[in-house]
mmCIF file of C-alpha atoms in Angstrom:
data_model
loop_
_atom_site.group_PDB
_atom_site.id
_atom_site.type_symbol
_atom_site.label_atom_id
_atom_site.label_comp_id
_atom_site.label_asym_id
_atom_site.label_seq_id
_atom_site.Cartn_x
_atom_site.Cartn_y
_atom_site.Cartn_z
ATOM 1 C CA MET A 1 -9.716 -18.479 50.303
ATOM 2 C CA ASP A 2 -5.951 -19.337 51.259
ATOM 3 C CA VAL A 3 -5.164 -17.960 54.686
ATOM 4 C CA THR A 4 -2.060 -16.983 53.198
ATOM 5 C CA HIS A 5 -3.215 -15.131 50.447
ATOM 6 C CA ASN A 6 -5.966 -13.330 52.519
ATOM 7 C CA ALA A 7 -3.354 -11.780 54.321
ATOM 8 C CA ASP A 8 -1.780 -10.517 50.971
ATOM 9 C CA LEU A 9 -5.218 -8.838 50.569
ATOM 10 C CA LYS A 10 -5.558 -7.258 54.294
ATOM 11 C CA GLU A 11 -2.408 -5.869 54.118
ATOM 12 C CA PHE A 12 -2.724 -4.566 50.664
ATOM 13 C CA LEU A 13 -6.035 -2.787 51.921
ATOM 14 C CA ARG A 14 -4.497 -1.302 54.874
ATOM 15 C CA SER A 15 -1.501 -0.027 52.938
ATOM 16 C CA ARG A 16 -3.634 1.852 50.022
ATOM 17 C CA ARG A 17 -6.119 3.020 53.009
ATOM 18 C CA ALA A 18 -3.230 4.524 55.025
ATOM 19 C CA ARG A 19 -1.775 6.549 52.079
ATOM 20 C CA LEU A 20 -4.852 8.461 51.956
ATOM 21 C CA ARG A 21 -5.445 12.105 53.485
ATOM 22 C CA PRO A 22 -8.765 12.772 54.971
ATOM 23 C CA GLU A 23 -8.454 16.502 53.755
ATOM 24 C CA GLU A 24 -8.703 15.430 50.129
ATOM 25 C CA PHE A 25 -11.932 13.976 50.772
ATOM 26 C CA GLY A 26 -13.365 16.799 53.146
ATOM 27 C CA LEU A 27 -12.685 14.731 55.965
ATOM 28 C CA GLY A 28 -12.988 16.945 59.242
ATOM 29 C CA GLY A 29 -10.359 16.320 62.315
ATOM 30 C CA THR A 30 -6.895 17.308 62.560
ATOM 31 C CA ALA A 31 -3.735 15.073 61.981
ATOM 32 C CA GLY A 32 -3.222 15.069 65.647
ATOM 33 C CA ALA A 33 -6.526 13.444 66.130
ATOM 34 C CA ARG A 34 -5.629 10.455 64.148
ATOM 35 C CA ARG A 35 -3.719 7.493 65.704
ATOM 36 C CA VAL A 36 -3.051 6.171 62.598
ATOM 37 C CA PRO A 37 -2.319 7.896 59.112
ATOM 38 C CA GLY A 38 -4.723 7.407 56.458
ATOM 39 C CA LEU A 39 -8.574 7.233 56.614
ATOM 40 C CA ARG A 40 -10.153 5.215 58.921
ATOM 41 C CA ARG A 41 -12.033 1.973 58.401
ATOM 42 C CA GLU A 42 -15.335 3.552 58.485
ATOM 43 C CA GLU A 43 -14.467 6.746 56.426
ATOM 44 C CA LEU A 44 -13.240 4.589 53.567
ATOM 45 C CA ALA A 45 -16.287 2.336 53.915
ATOM 46 C CA ALA A 46 -18.813 5.199 53.245
ATOM 47 C CA LEU A 47 -17.091 6.153 50.349
ATOM 48 C CA ALA A 48 -17.031 2.891 49.109
ATOM 49 C CA GLY A 49 -20.820 2.458 50.056
ATOM 50 C CA VAL A 50 -20.491 -0.858 51.479
ATOM 51 C CA SER A 51 -20.922 -1.613 55.444
ATOM 52 C CA VAL A 52 -18.395 -1.096 58.359
ATOM 53 C CA ASP A 53 -18.797 -4.567 59.357
ATOM 54 C CA TYR A 54 -18.272 -5.894 55.857
ATOM 55 C CA TYR A 55 -15.377 -3.604 55.635
ATOM 56 C CA VAL A 56 -13.730 -4.272 58.589
ATOM 57 C CA ARG A 57 -14.049 -8.019 58.005
ATOM 58 C CA LEU A 58 -12.453 -7.796 54.592
ATOM 59 C CA GLU A 59 -9.743 -5.670 55.765
ATOM 60 C CA GLN A 60 -9.096 -8.524 58.697
ATOM 61 C CA GLY A 61 -8.440 -11.180 56.175
ATOM 62 C CA ARG A 62 -11.919 -13.162 56.971
ATOM 63 C CA ASN A 63 -13.368 -15.518 54.051
ATOM 64 C CA LEU A 64 -15.364 -13.390 51.990
ATOM 65 C CA ASN A 65 -15.867 -13.711 48.588
ATOM 66 C CA PRO A 66 -16.488 -9.811 47.212
ATOM 67 C CA SER A 67 -18.455 -8.978 43.986
ATOM 68 C CA GLU A 68 -16.922 -7.312 41.205
ATOM 69 C CA ALA A 69 -19.193 -4.409 41.946
ATOM 70 C CA VAL A 70 -17.983 -4.295 45.764
ATOM 71 C CA LEU A 71 -14.160 -4.212 44.433
ATOM 72 C CA ASP A 72 -14.809 -1.661 41.670
ATOM 73 C CA ALA A 73 -16.321 0.674 44.440
ATOM 74 C CA LEU A 74 -13.450 -0.183 46.902
ATOM 75 C CA ALA A 75 -11.080 0.542 43.811
ATOM 76 C CA ARG A 76 -12.517 4.206 43.283
ATOM 77 C CA ALA A 77 -12.490 5.029 47.034
ATOM 78 C CA LEU A 78 -8.614 4.153 47.194
ATOM 79 C CA ARG A 79 -8.242 5.972 44.211
ATOM 80 C CA LEU A 80 -5.952 3.075 42.731
ATOM 81 C CA ASP A 81 -4.824 2.548 39.431
ATOM 82 C CA ASP A 82 -5.246 0.552 36.655
ATOM 83 C CA THR A 83 -2.054 -2.077 37.694
ATOM 84 C CA GLU A 84 -3.278 -1.498 41.731
ATOM 85 C CA ARG A 85 -6.970 -2.301 40.299
ATOM 86 C CA ALA A 86 -5.778 -5.334 38.582
ATOM 87 C CA HIS A 87 -4.020 -6.294 41.671
ATOM 88 C CA LEU A 88 -6.916 -5.996 44.049
ATOM 89 C CA PHE A 89 -8.870 -8.010 41.729
ATOM 90 C CA ASP A 90 -6.219 -10.705 41.913
ATOM 91 C CA LEU A 91 -5.772 -10.915 45.495
ATOM 92 C CA ALA A 92 -9.884 -11.198 46.189
ATOM 93 C CA ARG A 93 -10.479 -13.708 43.631
ATOM 94 C CA PRO A 94 -10.998 -17.309 45.203
ATOM 95 C CA ARG A 95 -8.125 -19.588 44.783
ATOM 96 C CA GLU A 96 -9.988 -22.311 42.856
ATOM 97 C CA ALA A 97 -10.911 -19.823 40.196
ATOM 98 C CA ARG A 98 -7.035 -18.700 39.760
ATOM 99 C CA ARG A 99 -5.441 -19.871 36.622
ATOM 100 C CA ARG A 100 -2.809 -22.717 37.954
ATOM 101 C CA PRO A 101 0.496 -22.212 38.346
ATOM 102 C CA GLN A 102 2.314 -23.653 34.730
ATOM 103 C CA ARG A 103 5.336 -25.891 35.911
ATOM 104 C CA ARG A 104 6.792 -26.383 32.324
ATOM 105 C CA PRO A 105 9.393 -23.697 31.939
ATOM 106 C CA GLN A 106 8.472 -20.878 29.479
ATOM 107 C CA ARG A 107 10.081 -21.201 26.199
ATOM 108 C CA VAL A 108 10.424 -18.401 23.730
ATOM 109 C CA ALA A 109 9.356 -18.730 19.910
ATOM 110 C CA PRO A 110 12.432 -19.072 17.357
ATOM 111 C CA ALA A 111 10.879 -15.619 15.877
ATOM 112 C CA THR A 112 11.385 -14.131 19.294
ATOM 113 C CA TYR A 113 15.044 -14.701 18.817
ATOM 114 C CA GLN A 114 15.328 -13.459 15.416
ATOM 115 C CA LEU A 115 13.624 -10.354 16.836
ATOM 116 C CA LEU A 116 16.405 -9.712 19.216
ATOM 117 C CA GLU A 117 19.304 -10.442 16.738
ATOM 118 C CA THR A 118 17.665 -7.672 14.711
ATOM 119 C CA PHE A 119 17.759 -5.282 17.437
ATOM 120 C CA ASP A 120 21.292 -6.413 18.000
ATOM 121 C CA ASP A 121 22.027 -5.478 14.672
ATOM 122 C CA ALA A 122 20.706 -1.799 15.410
ATOM 123 C CA GLY A 123 23.031 -1.670 18.681
ATOM 124 C CA ALA A 124 19.640 -2.018 20.795
ATOM 125 C CA PRO A 125 20.015 -4.219 23.914
ATOM 126 C CA ALA A 126 16.840 -6.379 24.406
ATOM 127 C CA PHE A 127 15.671 -9.282 26.592
ATOM 128 C CA ILE A 128 12.680 -11.270 27.667
ATOM 129 C CA VAL A 129 11.364 -11.328 30.813
ATOM 130 C CA GLY A 130 9.107 -14.178 31.621
ATOM 131 C CA ARG A 131 7.528 -14.933 35.201
ATOM 132 C CA ARG A 132 9.130 -14.332 38.280
ATOM 133 C CA MET A 133 11.389 -11.929 36.016
ATOM 134 C CA ASP A 134 13.192 -14.819 34.720
ATOM 135 C CA VAL A 135 15.414 -13.594 32.013
ATOM 136 C CA LEU A 136 14.403 -16.224 29.060
ATOM 137 C CA ALA A 137 16.606 -14.435 26.505
ATOM 138 C CA ILE A 138 18.934 -11.525 25.823
ATOM 139 C CA ASN A 139 20.654 -9.888 22.933
ATOM 140 C CA HIS A 140 24.233 -9.517 22.762
ATOM 141 C CA ALA A 141 23.896 -5.868 23.382
ATOM 142 C CA ALA A 142 22.221 -6.555 26.218
ATOM 143 C CA ARG A 143 24.278 -8.986 28.078
ATOM 144 C CA ALA A 144 27.377 -6.226 27.356
ATOM 145 C CA LEU A 145 25.235 -3.466 29.085
ATOM 146 C CA ILE A 146 23.445 -5.214 31.765
ATOM 147 C CA CYS A 147 24.813 -8.494 32.611
ATOM 148 C CA ASP A 148 26.178 -11.839 30.828
ATOM 149 C CA PHE A 149 22.539 -13.963 31.865
ATOM 150 C CA ASN A 150 23.478 -16.813 29.441
ATOM 151 C CA ALA A 151 26.670 -17.270 31.665
ATOM 152 C CA LEU A 152 24.872 -17.725 34.929
ATOM 153 C CA PRO A 153 23.443 -20.937 36.082
ATOM 154 C CA ALA A 154 19.942 -21.333 34.439
ATOM 155 C CA ARG A 155 18.174 -20.860 38.636
ATOM 156 C CA GLU A 156 20.014 -17.243 38.696
ATOM 157 C CA ARG A 157 19.089 -16.106 35.132
ATOM 158 C CA ASN A 158 16.602 -14.066 37.328
ATOM 159 C CA TYR A 159 16.496 -10.398 36.795
ATOM 160 C CA ALA A 160 15.638 -9.461 40.593
ATOM 161 C CA ARG A 161 18.459 -11.872 41.873
ATOM 162 C CA PHE A 162 20.926 -9.715 39.773
ATOM 163 C CA ILE A 163 19.716 -6.615 41.062
ATOM 164 C CA PHE A 164 19.524 -7.580 44.988
ATOM 165 C CA LEU A 165 22.430 -9.803 44.929
ATOM 166 C CA ASP A 166 24.615 -8.958 42.669
ATOM 167 C CA GLU A 167 27.040 -6.549 43.703
ATOM 168 C CA ASN A 168 27.599 -5.127 40.512
ATOM 169 C CA ALA A 169 23.693 -3.889 39.833
ATOM 170 C CA ARG A 170 24.727 -1.371 42.628
ATOM 171 C CA ASP A 171 27.157 -0.079 40.735
ATOM 172 C CA LEU A 172 25.824 -0.093 37.235
ATOM 173 C CA HIS A 173 22.485 1.971 38.199
ATOM 174 C CA PRO A 174 23.476 5.285 39.801
ATOM 175 C CA ASP A 175 19.768 5.429 40.681
ATOM 176 C CA TRP A 176 19.563 1.898 42.261
ATOM 177 C CA ALA A 177 17.188 2.173 45.064
ATOM 178 C CA VAL A 178 14.553 3.245 42.458
ATOM 179 C CA ILE A 179 15.178 0.518 40.341
ATOM 180 C CA ALA A 180 15.111 -1.989 43.047
ATOM 181 C CA ALA A 181 11.846 -0.496 44.692
ATOM 182 C CA GLU A 182 10.046 -0.793 41.406
ATOM 183 C CA THR A 183 11.516 -4.336 40.818
ATOM 184 C CA VAL A 184 10.111 -5.629 43.662
ATOM 185 C CA ALA A 185 6.845 -3.951 43.263
ATOM 186 C CA THR A 186 6.690 -5.476 39.792
ATOM 187 C CA LEU A 187 7.249 -9.112 41.569
ATOM 188 C CA ARG A 188 4.244 -8.290 43.559
ATOM 189 C CA VAL A 189 2.320 -8.129 40.351
ATOM 190 C CA ASP A 190 3.615 -11.568 39.388
ATOM 191 C CA ALA A 191 2.694 -13.058 43.418
ATOM 192 C CA GLY A 192 -0.804 -11.704 43.099
ATOM 193 C CA ARG A 193 -1.133 -13.866 39.830
ATOM 194 C CA HIS A 194 0.610 -17.176 41.060
ATOM 195 C CA PRO A 195 -0.036 -17.518 44.778
ATOM 196 C CA ASP A 196 0.745 -21.251 43.628
ATOM 197 C CA ASP A 197 3.721 -20.727 42.642
ATOM 198 C CA PRO A 198 6.550 -22.220 44.637
ATOM 199 C CA ASP A 199 9.664 -21.313 42.846
ATOM 200 C CA LEU A 200 8.321 -17.707 42.851
ATOM 201 C CA SER A 201 7.821 -18.329 46.717
ATOM 202 C CA ALA A 202 11.121 -19.463 46.891
ATOM 203 C CA LEU A 203 12.301 -16.521 45.224
ATOM 204 C CA VAL A 204 10.718 -14.113 47.659
ATOM 205 C CA GLY A 205 12.337 -16.179 50.518
ATOM 206 C CA GLU A 206 15.642 -16.168 49.405
ATOM 207 C CA LEU A 207 15.526 -12.263 48.480
ATOM 208 C CA SER A 208 13.703 -11.653 51.963
ATOM 209 C CA VAL A 209 16.587 -13.663 53.739
ATOM 210 C CA ARG A 210 19.339 -11.981 51.925
ATOM 211 C CA SER A 211 18.186 -8.234 51.478
ATOM 212 C CA GLU A 212 17.287 -5.857 53.999
ATOM 213 C CA GLU A 213 16.106 -3.398 51.522
ATOM 214 C CA PHE A 214 14.039 -6.120 49.394
ATOM 215 C CA ARG A 215 12.442 -7.415 53.074
ATOM 216 C CA ARG A 216 11.228 -3.708 53.530
ATOM 217 C CA TRP A 217 9.859 -3.127 50.204
ATOM 218 C CA TRP A 218 8.182 -6.037 49.735
ATOM 219 C CA ALA A 219 5.887 -5.294 53.198
ATOM 220 C CA ASP A 220 5.111 -1.977 51.447
ATOM 221 C CA HIS A 221 2.833 -3.999 49.237
ATOM 222 C CA GLN A 222 3.714 -1.378 46.147
ATOM 223 C CA VAL A 223 2.538 -2.883 42.653
ATOM 224 C CA LEU A 224 3.725 -1.714 39.347
ATOM 225 C CA ALA A 225 3.613 -2.492 35.263
ATOM 226 C CA ARG A 226 6.188 -1.508 33.451
ATOM 227 C CA THR A 227 5.303 0.084 29.983
ATOM 228 C CA SER A 228 8.660 2.761 29.583
ATOM 229 C CA GLY A 229 10.857 5.353 30.884
ATOM 230 C CA THR A 230 14.240 6.049 30.976
ATOM 231 C CA LYS A 231 17.403 4.494 32.843
ATOM 232 C CA ARG A 232 20.653 5.954 33.816
ATOM 233 C CA PHE A 233 23.733 3.371 33.693
ATOM 234 C CA HIS A 234 27.431 4.030 34.816
ATOM 235 C CA HIS A 235 28.929 1.448 32.690
ATOM 236 C CA PRO A 236 32.924 0.099 33.280
ATOM 237 C CA ILE A 237 33.468 0.614 29.577
ATOM 238 C CA VAL A 238 31.344 3.394 28.508
ATOM 239 C CA GLY A 239 31.209 5.306 31.452
ATOM 240 C CA ARG A 240 27.758 7.315 32.292
ATOM 241 C CA LEU A 241 24.579 6.959 29.352
ATOM 242 C CA THR A 242 20.803 7.241 29.668
ATOM 243 C CA ILE A 243 18.346 5.201 27.842
ATOM 244 C CA THR A 244 14.957 4.673 27.243
ATOM 245 C CA TYR A 245 13.077 1.721 27.545
ATOM 246 C CA GLN A 246 9.668 0.212 26.001
ATOM 247 C CA ALA A 247 7.855 -2.774 27.860
ATOM 248 C CA LEU A 248 5.929 -4.654 25.224
ATOM 249 C CA THR A 249 3.925 -7.919 26.132
ATOM 250 C CA LEU A 250 4.321 -10.508 23.803
ATOM 251 C CA PRO A 251 1.392 -11.964 21.669
ATOM 252 C CA ASP A 252 2.331 -15.530 22.343
ATOM 253 C CA ASP A 253 2.490 -15.572 25.665
ATOM 254 C CA ALA A 254 1.227 -12.873 27.659
ATOM 255 C CA GLU A 255 3.476 -13.624 30.681
ATOM 256 C CA GLN A 256 6.408 -12.324 28.534
ATOM 257 C CA THR A 257 7.815 -9.223 27.588
ATOM 258 C CA LEU A 258 10.293 -7.601 25.333
ATOM 259 C CA PHE A 259 12.222 -4.682 26.790
ATOM 260 C CA VAL A 260 13.894 -2.841 24.319
ATOM 261 C CA TYR A 261 16.812 0.011 25.307
ATOM 262 C CA THR A 262 17.191 2.905 22.972
ATOM 263 C CA ALA A 263 19.002 6.229 22.762
ATOM 264 C CA PRO A 264 18.288 9.275 20.197
ATOM 265 C CA ALA A 265 19.842 8.809 16.959
ATOM 266 C CA GLY A 266 23.318 11.073 17.046
ATOM 267 C CA SER A 267 23.584 11.230 20.703
ATOM 268 C CA PRO A 268 26.416 10.456 22.716
ATOM 269 C CA ASP A 269 24.407 7.636 24.778
ATOM 270 C CA GLN A 270 23.831 6.370 21.201
ATOM 271 C CA ALA A 271 27.703 5.858 20.352
ATOM 272 C CA ALA A 272 27.930 4.340 23.487
ATOM 273 C CA LEU A 273 25.635 1.695 23.298
ATOM 274 C CA ARG A 274 27.604 1.170 19.506
ATOM 275 C CA LEU A 275 30.624 1.158 21.419
ATOM 276 C CA LEU A 276 29.342 -1.719 23.475
ATOM 277 C CA GLN A 277 28.084 -3.427 20.682
ATOM 278 C CA ALA A 278 31.175 -3.194 18.940
ATOM 279 C CA ASP A 279 33.152 -4.593 21.856
ATOM 280 C CA ALA A 280 30.564 -7.558 22.520
ATOM 281 C CA THR A 281 30.993 -8.437 18.560
ATOM 282 C CA TRP A 282 34.784 -8.126 18.931
ATOM 283 C CA SER A 283 34.952 -10.295 21.909
ATOM 284 C CA ARG A 284 32.682 -13.147 20.541
ATOM 285 C CA ALA A 285 35.073 -13.162 17.203
ATOM 286 C CA SER A 286 38.176 -13.153 19.512
ATOM 287 C CA THR A 287 36.570 -16.212 21.254
ATOM 288 C CA ALA A 288 35.273 -18.037 18.025
ATOM 289 C CA ALA A 289 38.667 -17.668 16.471
ATOM 290 C CA GLY A 290 40.194 -18.848 19.735
#
């Protein structure tokens, strides 16, 4: 197993163990008697049904190849959710058994572009995110609401870069810190799946150098799979609005995710989205006429 990847497994296990509260497991000892937060290694090993020596070697990043049964036991003992469990399996899998990174650029299917146009007609911002959180395609409504990624150089069409390196992102998102931390956690999932991706390593390196917040959150080893939720915006044209988003995996490529933003029918938020859509349509028409 690769040394760097082993280090990720080691830090992930440590971070998950540290967040557990001994009293929730009926374990004795006062908080003051513990030098570090969370469960002790021997306590977690007992909960998982593995030897202390084995778990210590695993958490120290030694070259072990844990079985699926051991990983399942550790996931239960650490109380991992589905995303964290999948991430643990990714990190523990020997490199030679993992999918090699695809070097060819991801392509969006023509039917998917048509789908984005359909969402445009409904005034719903929508875009496609691929590996490394690259923005592969985006409709006019989303360009008007978030950022005109199509106007950026190809290497800068990345959602994580936008969140951390574009000052407009902080103004646009009243809950920027929450969204930024979630963005890091989402990127962590990708890093677990593709430890050999040089473009991902370069992106993480650049963001770590240029953003102290990114560097701090990356060290937390949080992971997140976005499925649905709400977001607040403070847009320079329409002001404050709240949207609901859905994240859907595309059938032709499991590493492409469609994000769709909507608001309740007849609400001020929907009116704001339609106003942005109308403004974007007028701008396109003016450009074409010029």
